[in-house]
DNA sequence: ACTAGCGGGACCTCCCGTTCAT
DNA sequence: ATGAACGGGAGGTCCCGCTAGT
């Protein structure tokens, strides 16, 4: 078992170059506005090579080799922490020393979130009132985003099982799970 | 106050037909697999008419006239409820008597959530262990979805303001907001 | 024979409104970038009404009621003038008191000329050298534009008659005609 | 200096085939009446390949590799010739042995000139009278085309500089430039 | 009658899979 | 085996003719 050969190193470099340029372009121009051809040109490879390294354009954003780190951090968080605290611990730990490239990745991912932004207003507007805050307060967005994030997989799971149980049951369970995870059961 | 005239009624009928068939097809074949031409054919209109009513294919899913109802329900929820409980109250109320069309809309929206599913595993896997549940337990997904939902707007807002404050601060605040909203401050 | 009825006046006003807004939009955004729908919206009519007044989008630019004036001016120019001088006389006379609307029309027409600009370089570059001027000197462009303008109908006429005579003959005649008209024979 | 390789040769052949068939179809059916799909079918390629080689449909007509020849011919024309004579010399030289393909290109380009034909009548009608010729005499068209060709860039340049000087000044200069170039100053 | 709306079709861009030359 | 070129097909925009409501 020798040190990774020249081929492997070159492959890694190519992969890194693609991601690097793709994320930069996404940040500069937006995800939809950036074409695979542009990325390929920037990384000085052919478009087909792009697809050799990443199955789809989306994969550039979501292929992340740092994910295992988060997994490890959550797993190894102190046992007394609630799930929410464990995640906070892990995320904040990892993001403490975020490099420039990581920033680009994060930004690119976040940009893709724009697509989903539209429907949050349904919740943010009335909730802002209830919380006594402005409708564009980050805390309102965070909370409403969290609720929606909890609802979506519930609805999706319900839809997949085609109504075996009532939707309201699934939703109630999801929001309970959110509360439980936050509180620490 | 006259009757809305044939023109308006026809327009409304067309719009409804497009949405109806689009959502049905999305449910049957998936969103990506359904083409605008298919929708147009099913609704018995021309593809260009489709784009007259909805600027993009996505818009069919996210144009929802029932949203105001949710807003009203949250606003009018009993004052003592925490934000989370208020939302639960509103959502469950509205979904109590969900019609078939609503179901289709809900399902279609949820299907689009698939795109975002990829990254939840980062959290679900280790959290499932901490919660003593299976990795595909709906409650694990609900909680992790909620956390991600809270994180995304925080990250996005941070990216937009280009690092005025540390990312870890923004994230901490977001998770606190989630906790506060859940608990009821 | 009464004064033009209300209907006629309204029609004239509509026509004027269309042209007015169209030319304004062309000037602001460019011809290609302006859609008929935008023009219709600006003039507060429906797109189909637009086509009732102007057969095509192009026609807005080229429908010009002041053309007869130029014809009259050229015809009535002093007899001793060469053709070129007669045209100069007519054009300069009319353009002496150019209104704002006329300016818009002129500008719009000229913008459409952009499409033809590409091929002038073939002549301007070497001719600039021969004339001892810069390649973007207005006089170089004027002369080369003139030559091309004289060549095109010659070529086109030749193509239409499908080579009854040699192309070089047609071209020679065209350039001679240009010289003759300029000099005044 | 190696042979260009199969790849390059094939590429050149494809490009040539597209242009060949496109120009033929333009000549047969007119430019507007010919669709890109038809051209692609005739050249036995896919429509998307068409757009790989030419950014727009128009580009097929205006992409011309023979232009450098004209430049060279004008540049190397005898020093004593007036600009007009130099151009005549160059054009007639090149068109002396015009191949069939060249003919097609020329014809196609000239056909596109049709779009601009409309406004020449303003000049041709009265000028024909002054020149003592028929209104459709080729020489009348050549001369008037030349004048318009000279006027257009002047107007366009004037519009671009937004009226720094009077339009009549720009026009006078343009017509002077035409005269000067024709006469040989 | 006048005009709003729809149909049809062209243009052009993009993504991604596949084929074929090197 | 690597990668350049191509194919196929969808999305989205625009123009303009035609149908049919007011």
PDB file of C-alpha atoms in Angstrom, chain B residues 15-75:
ATOM      1  CA  UNK B  15     -56.368  28.319 -14.358  1.00  0.00           C
ATOM      2  CA  UNK B  16     -57.967  25.710 -12.191  1.00  0.00           C
ATOM      3  CA  UNK B  17     -57.746  23.085 -14.928  1.00  0.00           C
ATOM      4  CA  UNK B  18     -54.059  23.699 -15.398  1.00  0.00           C
ATOM      5  CA  UNK B  19     -53.313  23.385 -11.722  1.00  0.00           C
ATOM      6  CA  UNK B  20     -55.548  20.376 -11.331  1.00  0.00           C
ATOM      7  CA  UNK B  21     -53.947  18.389 -14.094  1.00  0.00           C
ATOM      8  CA  UNK B  22     -50.466  19.570 -13.301  1.00  0.00           C
ATOM      9  CA  UNK B  23     -50.684  18.427  -9.718  1.00  0.00           C
ATOM     10  CA  UNK B  24     -52.248  15.144 -10.704  1.00  0.00           C
ATOM     11  CA  UNK B  25     -49.468  14.483 -13.171  1.00  0.00           C
ATOM     12  CA  UNK B  26     -46.813  15.517 -10.684  1.00  0.00           C
ATOM     13  CA  UNK B  27     -48.283  13.056  -8.202  1.00  0.00           C
ATOM     14  CA  UNK B  28     -48.469  10.272 -10.763  1.00  0.00           C
ATOM     15  CA  UNK B  29     -45.132  10.716 -12.495  1.00  0.00           C
ATOM     16  CA  UNK B  30     -43.089  13.038 -10.389  1.00  0.00           C
ATOM     17  CA  UNK B  31     -42.343  16.677 -10.921  1.00  0.00           C
ATOM     18  CA  UNK B  32     -39.283  16.397 -13.098  1.00  0.00           C
ATOM     19  CA  UNK B  33     -40.789  13.673 -15.219  1.00  0.00           C
ATOM     20  CA  UNK B  34     -43.814  15.757 -16.096  1.00  0.00           C
ATOM     21  CA  UNK B  35     -43.397  18.164 -18.979  1.00  0.00           C
ATOM     22  CA  UNK B  36     -45.260  21.377 -19.541  1.00  0.00           C
ATOM     23  CA  UNK B  37     -46.472  19.984 -22.836  1.00  0.00           C
ATOM     24  CA  UNK B  38     -48.079  17.072 -21.028  1.00  0.00           C
ATOM     25  CA  UNK B  39     -49.803  19.398 -18.631  1.00  0.00           C
ATOM     26  CA  UNK B  40     -51.018  21.547 -21.484  1.00  0.00           C
ATOM     27  CA  UNK B  41     -52.329  18.529 -23.320  1.00  0.00           C
ATOM     28  CA  UNK B  42     -54.098  17.252 -20.220  1.00  0.00           C
ATOM     29  CA  UNK B  43     -55.668  20.626 -19.539  1.00  0.00           C
ATOM     30  CA  UNK B  44     -56.559  20.912 -23.221  1.00  0.00           C
ATOM     31  CA  UNK B  45     -54.754  24.153 -23.778  1.00  0.00           C
ATOM     32  CA  UNK B  46     -51.661  25.126 -25.695  1.00  0.00           C
ATOM     33  CA  UNK B  47     -48.252  25.199 -24.039  1.00  0.00           C
ATOM     34  CA  UNK B  48     -48.061  28.931 -24.527  1.00  0.00           C
ATOM     35  CA  UNK B  49     -51.298  29.356 -22.642  1.00  0.00           C
ATOM     36  CA  UNK B  50     -49.732  27.507 -19.767  1.00  0.00           C
ATOM     37  CA  UNK B  51     -47.040  30.148 -19.513  1.00  0.00           C
ATOM     38  CA  UNK B  52     -49.666  32.861 -19.682  1.00  0.00           C
ATOM     39  CA  UNK B  53     -51.112  31.611 -16.424  1.00  0.00           C
ATOM     40  CA  UNK B  54     -47.937  30.546 -14.671  1.00  0.00           C
ATOM     41  CA  UNK B  55     -44.637  32.184 -15.335  1.00  0.00           C
ATOM     42  CA  UNK B  56     -42.720  28.990 -14.711  1.00  0.00           C
ATOM     43  CA  UNK B  57     -43.462  25.351 -14.164  1.00  0.00           C
ATOM     44  CA  UNK B  58     -42.588  25.777 -10.511  1.00  0.00           C
ATOM     45  CA  UNK B  59     -45.222  28.414 -10.029  1.00  0.00           C
ATOM     46  CA  UNK B  60     -48.001  25.905 -10.446  1.00  0.00           C
ATOM     47  CA  UNK B  61     -46.942  24.321  -7.226  1.00  0.00           C
ATOM     48  CA  UNK B  62     -46.373  27.441  -5.211  1.00  0.00           C
ATOM     49  CA  UNK B  63     -49.342  29.522  -6.285  1.00  0.00           C
ATOM     50  CA  UNK B  64     -51.713  28.903  -3.475  1.00  0.00           C
ATOM     51  CA  UNK B  65     -54.833  30.813  -2.698  1.00  0.00           C
ATOM     52  CA  UNK B  66     -55.445  29.080   0.621  1.00  0.00           C
ATOM     53  CA  UNK B  67     -52.520  30.723   2.335  1.00  0.00           C
ATOM     54  CA  UNK B  68     -54.531  33.654   3.681  1.00  0.00           C
ATOM     55  CA  UNK B  69     -56.588  31.174   5.615  1.00  0.00           C
ATOM     56  CA  UNK B  70     -53.552  29.949   7.493  1.00  0.00           C
ATOM     57  CA  UNK B  71     -52.498  33.481   8.227  1.00  0.00           C
ATOM     58  CA  UNK B  72     -55.912  34.224   9.666  1.00  0.00           C
ATOM     59  CA  UNK B  73     -55.930  31.082  11.737  1.00  0.00           C
ATOM     60  CA  UNK B  74     -52.557  31.741  13.283  1.00  0.00           C
ATOM     61  CA  UNK B  75     -53.450  35.316  14.019  1.00  0.00           C
TER      62      UNK B  75
END
